[in-house]
């Protein structure tokens, strides 16, 4: 079967290629550039815990060495600290790193990947598709025709794929602008990120509003200043003045010595493509959505697009068309991004000082800072990762379903599990292999060798039920899981989202949930309705 064609060699496209390769699906990445990325310390990304784990699993490297897990977060208004957070294992910090280092780690992992071909200097200018596949044409020194099974546009905000398919990309332009600087200096808050609103040294105009400081390795900081509305030019002199007054204000005197490493202007747009799928062609990342309200997290959602789409494409590639499963990519991911965009569009104007503040947070500046903090840290209404509770892949009417601390459709908690070969691994290490995961909660099994309990109790019956599932599945065992009683059985998708939790071994319910998770229930319903209509 033909490979998947991926247009765009940014982090989202490279992640998708690696994720497909881990599931034995070949791909061709069309890179319009030379295959290298310019180092830019003023262009950084913030990854939530599960997304950082996805990147480390795919690249095989510890990205923590390239970035920083913040020790804490503080919010300030004028001279007062309004909110402080300390991170620990129960409340892990996000990972902050330069985007070019993430891209480098992905490219390094792909360099030895036999199933991925990267075609540099290949700019797309044509796409044709028919029921059996997709043909793409590239121009340039190596212009040619490429044949693929599917095509995914990961080619950024100005996506050629989206334009060739005539898919609308409505939304708002220049929602916010930020001046950005990366510099090396010493600040009073080692390894702590900072949100400072209305600093006392700036007392007039909208530009007084907000400064964000995020640490990077080697005493490097990314600083962002919220700019007033309009298109006023950010001159070098203006930026240097901002740097000096900010550093002096934070250190309580003369600005400390600093080395300016990089600068930029980050303009925030809010846009959402009308469709994310057209036949055998899909959109992902900035080609499908723009939502960088907090300067650094738009990529996190793009990586979730790739993770969601990869296992669905892999199943269709290996086992034939699964239209309901492929359709669910747009339904799930577009709904999540749309919810975040609506929240930002509704709440951000009030947090920036607009009318109607009390309608959201009655009389509380601290509440405003808490909402903004949630957005920056990937929590709450403005930042929490979405769930797929209303997905068409969610099973219905399971008699044995029981609640655990993870709601259906949400990302599972990472716990230690015993794999089928008896080894102890992390649950997230088993994701992304194209198989559903069936996790039995069995207290006490962790202190015994697998051979002592694998044939005892409910295990043989559960193993037989897993073997009979309509899609490949791996059986795992854990001592405990948050909110789960002994003998609870969790069914987990390859992208780490919980399908359901069942009380005990219920083969019929487990089969029904697995069938729904891969789109079989949706297709069966559609076939039944079509048959009824034909009578």
C-alpha atoms as one frame of an Amber mdcrd trajectory, in Angstrom:
protein
   0.000   0.000   0.000   1.206   3.543  -0.731   2.741   5.650   2.065   1.011
   8.513   3.819   2.067  11.884   2.360   2.756  14.526   5.025   3.045  18.094
   3.791   5.163  20.195   6.134   8.258  19.359   8.185   7.534  21.331  11.319
   7.069  19.636  14.703   3.518  18.480  13.907   4.413  16.893  10.562   7.553
  15.238  11.949   5.644  13.961  14.975   2.991  12.434  12.743   5.651  10.721
  10.623   7.310   9.210  13.710   3.993   8.158  15.227   3.008   6.395  12.002
   6.384   4.685  11.753   6.011   3.322  15.297   2.849   1.643  13.996   4.574
   0.273  10.866   3.073   2.788   8.447   5.445   4.363   5.880   5.284   8.062
   5.071   6.849  10.724   2.868   7.385  14.169   4.401   7.406  17.003   1.860
   9.664  19.730   3.271   9.688  22.943   1.261  12.884  24.017   3.059  16.436
  22.655   3.130  15.849  20.303   6.062  17.337  22.556   8.731  15.779  24.870
  11.290  17.095  28.273  12.336  17.867  28.449  16.077  15.438  30.944  17.656
  15.438  31.270  21.442  12.562  33.758  21.241  10.391  31.031  19.709   9.630
  28.543  22.456   6.934  26.018  23.309   5.264  24.905  26.523   4.289  21.225
  26.628   1.948  19.720  29.174   3.064  16.586  30.983   1.375  14.084  28.649
   2.480  15.883  25.475   6.070  16.056  26.719   5.857  12.314  27.443   4.612
  11.739  23.879   7.605  13.609  22.476  10.070  11.716  24.647   8.493   8.389
  23.741   8.726   9.127  20.011  12.210  10.656  19.988  13.758   8.346  22.572
  15.418  11.323  24.254  14.890  13.214  27.490  13.679  16.629  26.411  13.994
  17.842  30.000  17.712  18.224  29.289  16.922  20.663  26.472  14.326  22.612
  28.400  13.145  23.444  31.909  10.432  22.030  34.123   9.611  25.134  36.119
  10.003  24.881  39.880   7.034  27.174  40.379   4.810  29.926  39.054   3.945
  33.266  40.560   1.469  35.951  39.568   1.999  39.579  40.609  -0.118  42.704
  40.412   1.822  45.935  40.932   4.115  44.996  43.849   1.944  42.274  45.341
   2.184  38.520  44.783  -1.393  37.364  44.129  -0.876  33.714  43.262   1.918
  31.172  43.811   2.174  27.568  42.673   4.859  25.027  43.517   5.106  21.990
  41.291   5.670  18.405  42.445   4.913  14.841  41.337   1.222  15.267  42.148
   1.099  18.559  40.245   3.810  18.325  37.578   5.217  21.377  35.852   4.964
  21.885  32.098   8.115  21.654  29.999   9.432  24.865  28.411  11.964  24.604
  25.595  13.061  26.273  22.376  11.061  24.998  19.408  14.130  24.408  17.242
  15.471  21.972  19.861  12.238  19.998  19.752  12.386  19.934  15.943  16.036
  18.818  16.084  15.143  15.910  18.391  12.411  14.825  15.981  14.692  15.089
  12.949  17.394  13.104  14.731  14.939  10.316  15.539  13.709  10.287  11.934
  17.231  10.092  10.510  17.410   6.392  11.326  13.786   5.573  10.593  13.471
   3.213   7.615   9.756   3.907   7.087  10.067   7.687   6.690  11.453   9.598
   3.728  11.967  13.356   3.977  11.985  15.150   0.616  13.614  18.566   1.039
  13.115  21.541  -1.303   9.730  20.087  -2.241   6.959  22.674  -2.390   3.455
  21.364  -2.962   1.459  22.885  -5.819  -1.162  20.268  -6.650  -3.305  17.561
  -5.026  -5.549  15.046  -6.773  -7.449  12.245  -5.108  -9.615   9.333  -6.084
 -11.191   6.486  -4.078  -7.965   4.455  -4.051  -5.440   7.138  -3.072  -3.935
  10.604  -3.377  -1.458  12.136  -5.829   0.567  15.215  -4.915   2.771  17.319
  -7.170   5.753  19.341  -5.969   7.731  21.987  -7.825  11.305  23.095  -7.414
  14.640  21.423  -8.224  13.210  18.048  -7.223   9.664  18.599  -8.472   7.804
  15.374  -9.137   4.585  13.449  -8.566   4.057  11.574  -5.302   1.549   8.768
  -4.777   0.054   8.171  -1.329  -2.726   6.365   0.485  -3.646   9.502   2.468
  -2.320  13.061   2.660  -2.063  15.262   5.764  -1.494  19.010   5.538   0.763
  20.075   8.409   1.956  23.093   6.447   1.150  25.949   8.792  -1.176  28.962
   8.868  -0.851  29.654   5.136  -1.455  25.996   4.312  -1.244  25.197   0.609
  -3.190  21.991   1.235  -6.062  23.915   2.790  -6.111  26.407  -0.077  -5.998
  23.702  -2.753  -9.014  22.055  -1.122 -10.794  25.417  -0.896 -11.429  25.035
   2.837 -12.374  28.254   4.601 -10.291  29.420   7.588 -12.432  32.022   9.375
 -11.583  33.751  12.621 -10.007  36.833  14.130  -6.730  38.455  13.074  -4.264
  40.096  15.486  -6.210  39.298  18.640  -3.115  40.263  20.624   0.491  41.233
  19.986   3.485  40.616  22.202   7.038  41.903  21.992   9.380  39.012  22.771
  13.005  38.893  23.893  15.276  36.017  24.874  18.141  37.102  27.083  20.666
  35.684  29.504  20.592  37.279  32.928  20.060  36.565  36.628  16.628  37.203
  38.111  15.385  36.796  41.683  13.169  33.844  40.755  15.398  30.950  39.770
  13.525  28.406  37.642  10.154  30.048  38.390   7.900  31.487  35.699   6.261
  34.840  36.339   3.151  36.722  35.234   3.337  40.402  36.232   0.284  42.565
  35.635   0.288  46.372  35.965   3.907  46.630  37.135   4.443  49.797  39.224
   7.022  51.274  36.863   4.476  51.414  34.041   1.329  53.273  35.038  -0.313
  54.614  31.871  -1.994  53.115  28.825  -2.747  49.524  27.812   0.968  48.775
  27.466   1.204  48.874  31.245  -0.791  45.670  31.416   1.259  42.499  31.366
   4.734  40.958  31.301   5.495  37.239  31.304   8.873  35.746  32.184   9.629
  32.092  31.469  13.003  30.508  32.329  15.015  28.355  29.935  18.297  26.483
  30.594  21.606  28.295  31.179  20.089  31.417  32.819  18.169  32.268  29.648
  14.719  33.856  29.947  11.947  34.464  27.470  10.176  37.735  28.271   6.869
  38.764  26.650   5.308  42.234  26.849   1.642  42.610  25.917   1.452  45.430
  23.361  -1.379  47.948  22.991  -3.850  47.385  20.142  -2.710  48.601  16.743
   0.215  48.093  14.425   2.803  50.386  15.994   6.315  49.346  15.054   8.349
  47.688  17.799  11.735  49.342  17.323  15.009  48.014  18.785  15.218  51.126
  20.954  11.731  50.523  22.372  12.485  46.880  23.111  15.790  47.666  24.842
  14.016  50.274  26.963  11.386  47.692  27.951  14.087  45.180  28.876  16.004
  47.617  31.045  13.011  48.987  32.942  11.631  45.470  33.500  14.904  44.070
  34.811  15.431  47.113  37.022  11.884  46.856  38.345  12.206  43.164  39.148
  15.576  43.491  40.878  14.669  46.658  42.784  17.314  48.960  41.382  19.662
  49.220  38.427  19.094  46.680  35.675  21.487  43.720  36.029  23.854  42.804
  33.236  22.178  40.876  30.442  22.983  39.386  27.022  20.280  39.853  24.405
  20.065  36.641  22.363  16.964  36.960  20.198  13.908  39.152  19.678  10.590
  39.012  17.871   6.963  40.076  17.774   4.359  37.393  18.406   0.973  38.147
  16.853  -1.942  36.045  18.071  -4.624  34.966  15.597  -7.736  32.910  16.358
  -8.838  30.823  13.380 -10.503  27.458  12.834 -10.771  25.574   9.542 -14.320
  24.660   8.521 -13.297  21.114   7.664 -10.355  19.018   8.786 -11.024  16.169
   6.394 -11.810  16.066   2.681 -11.813  12.486   1.437  -8.321  11.120   1.881
  -6.850  14.501   2.839  -6.617  15.842   6.401  -5.438  19.039   8.110  -3.473
  19.227  11.364  -1.700  21.817  13.494  -1.657  25.444  12.376  -3.133  24.439
   9.029  -6.320  23.557  10.920  -6.335  26.041  13.813  -4.623  29.071  15.316
  -5.104  29.658  19.037  -1.882  31.020  20.528  -3.563  33.240  23.125  -0.777
  32.653  25.640   2.137  32.761  23.266   3.503  29.252  23.593   0.822  26.543
  23.627  -0.580  26.449  20.092   1.906  23.735  19.192   0.743  21.569  22.096
  -2.674  21.253  20.445  -1.054  20.505  17.093   0.873  17.608  18.626  -2.408
  16.285  20.018  -3.810  16.420  16.477  -0.963  14.216  15.280  -1.376  11.759
  18.158  -5.124  11.496  17.568  -4.817  11.024  13.810  -1.836   8.649  13.725
  -3.463   5.561  15.246  -6.616   6.035  13.179  -4.659   6.295   9.926  -2.558
   3.297  10.981  -5.611   1.132  11.597  -7.121   2.143   8.240  -3.791   1.603
   6.464  -3.329  -1.910   7.864  -6.923  -3.154   7.936  -8.764  -1.270   5.211
 -11.150   1.698   5.268 -12.572   2.692   8.648 -14.559   5.738   7.603 -16.265
   6.341  10.941 -12.913   6.137  12.706 -11.287   8.574  10.293 -14.272  10.939
  10.526 -13.895  10.980  14.309 -10.566  12.842  13.981 -12.330  16.009  12.852
 -15.233  15.555  15.256 -13.001  15.103  18.303 -10.168  17.491  17.662 -12.143
  20.331  16.080 -14.608  20.338  18.977 -11.790  20.569  21.539 -10.058  23.445
  19.765 -13.342  25.257  19.134 -14.126  25.108  22.858 -10.771  26.661  23.748
 -11.185  29.375  21.143 -14.659  30.270  22.392 -13.414  30.460  25.973 -10.509
  32.717  24.996 -12.676  34.981  22.844 -15.266  35.361  25.604 -13.035  35.760
  28.645  -9.768  37.349  27.504 -11.281  40.781  26.755 -12.535  41.034  30.327
  -9.220  39.884  31.765  -7.418  42.549  29.757  -9.512  45.246  31.411 -12.658
  45.364  29.297 -16.229  45.786  30.556 -18.230  43.185  32.368 -15.479  41.799
  34.574 -17.779  41.077  37.467 -19.847  38.782  35.267 -16.950  36.317  35.338
 -14.988  36.968  38.534 -16.934  39.180  40.949 -14.649  41.957  42.089 -11.498
  39.839  42.207  -8.245  40.812  40.508  -6.819  37.643  42.052  -9.438  35.673
  40.170  -8.343  37.252  36.897  -4.734  36.336  37.595  -5.777  32.782  38.458
  -7.620  32.424  35.133  -4.624  33.716  33.194  -2.334  31.427  35.156  -4.533
  28.461  34.238  -4.220  29.436  30.592  -0.445  29.663  30.748  -0.119  26.356
  32.622  -2.597  24.374  30.531  -5.351  24.186  33.124  -8.903  25.286  33.697
 -11.306  26.861  31.245  -8.600  28.607  29.191  -5.957  25.901  29.104  -7.024
  22.390  30.103  -6.594  19.673  27.456  -9.881  18.585  25.993 -11.693  15.307
  26.513 -13.632  13.199  24.019 -16.593  12.297  26.227 -19.099  13.036  23.444
 -17.029  11.393  20.716 -18.825   9.164  18.196 -16.326   6.517  19.364 -17.638
   6.577  22.941 -19.497   3.357  23.855 -23.131   3.543  24.910 -25.147   1.729
  27.589 -22.538  -0.485  29.238 -24.110  -2.195  32.240 -20.795  -2.833  33.988
 -19.360   0.686  33.572 -18.018   2.198  36.806 -16.481   5.619  37.556 -12.784
   6.170  38.201 -10.904   9.422  38.739 -10.350   9.728  34.980 -13.575  10.621
  33.138 -14.315   8.698  29.912 -12.617  10.479  27.016  -9.877  12.064  29.163
  -6.177  11.259  29.197  -5.340   8.400  31.563  -3.041   8.809  34.547   0.448
   7.398  34.103   0.930   4.446  36.482   3.382   1.567  36.714   2.094  -1.530
  34.936   3.200  -5.091  34.301   3.469  -5.878  30.590   2.666  -9.232  29.004
   6.334 -10.268  29.187   6.411  -9.649  32.949   8.436  -6.427  32.792   7.495
  -3.316  34.765   6.930  -0.237  32.582   5.024   3.028  32.664   1.540   2.986
  31.183   2.416   5.794  28.763   5.297   3.715  27.402   2.735   1.296  25.926
   0.788   3.966  24.047   1.145   4.733  20.347   1.619   1.140  19.179  -1.683
   0.871  17.329  -3.239  -1.460  19.901  -5.952  -0.837  22.453  -4.790  -1.306
  26.038  -6.754  -3.376  28.539  -5.612  -2.597  32.083  -6.615  -4.808  35.027
  -6.322  -3.334  38.500  -5.053  -6.192  40.695  -3.550  -5.216  44.075  -0.689
  -7.447  45.156   0.461  -8.563  41.730   3.421  -6.199  41.808   5.224  -8.220
  44.492   4.908 -11.567  42.706   6.444 -12.837  39.522   4.022 -12.894  36.627
   4.080 -16.696  36.380   2.486 -16.933  39.815  -0.684 -14.984  38.979  -1.063
 -14.991  35.199  -3.047 -18.243  35.322  -4.920 -17.535  38.533  -8.281 -15.999
  39.388  -9.899 -13.916  36.663  -6.782 -13.610  34.511  -7.449 -16.549  32.121
 -10.996 -15.309  31.459  -9.814 -11.737  30.886  -6.973 -12.873  28.609  -9.470
 -14.855  26.515 -11.761 -11.809  26.288  -8.872  -9.612  25.142  -7.882 -12.120
  22.455 -11.448 -12.079  21.112 -11.673  -8.273  20.747 -12.386  -6.870  17.257
  -9.124  -4.896  17.228  -5.591  -5.747  18.404  -5.217  -5.182  22.147  -2.546
  -5.573  24.811  -3.312  -6.796  28.329  -1.609  -4.961  31.204  -1.877  -5.238
  34.985  -1.444  -2.515  37.608  -1.383  -2.576  41.395  -3.639   0.480  41.533
  -5.206   3.298  39.565  -6.701   6.521  40.962 -10.322   5.920  41.952 -10.398
   2.303  40.735 -11.414  -0.635  42.916  -9.759  -4.041  42.732 -10.616  -5.991
  39.556 -11.639  -2.859  37.640 -10.817  -3.220  33.929  -9.880  -0.083  31.971
 -10.028   0.082  28.172  -7.634   2.701  26.784  -7.167   4.027  23.247  -3.733
   4.030  21.583  -3.537   7.814  22.146  -4.048   7.412  25.893  -7.696   8.448
  26.214  -9.924   6.334  28.439 -12.703   4.493  26.617 -14.385   3.050  29.697
 -13.848   1.401  33.078 -15.716  -1.823  33.839 -16.404  -3.624  37.083 -14.741
  -7.010  36.713 -14.382  -9.145  33.608 -17.392  -8.516  31.390 -16.512  -9.895
  27.940 -19.656  -8.605  26.233 -19.244  -5.050  27.533 -15.514  -5.089  26.826
 -16.160  -6.224  23.248 -18.845  -3.566  22.738 -16.542  -0.827  24.073 -13.642
  -1.948  21.887 -15.885  -2.108  18.821 -17.109   1.423  19.501 -13.548   2.715
  20.091 -12.478   1.774  16.559 -15.637   3.071  14.895 -17.286  -0.294  14.356
 -20.444   0.581  16.249 -20.937   3.747  14.176 -20.467   1.898  10.901 -22.792
  -0.918  11.986 -25.489   1.613  12.850 -25.051   3.379   9.498 -25.307   0.061
   7.629 -28.443  -0.875   9.555 -30.057   2.484   8.796 -29.125   2.173   5.129
 -30.606  -1.329   4.979 -33.810  -0.155   6.661 -34.098   2.735   4.218 -33.682
   0.417   1.255 -36.690  -1.683   2.243
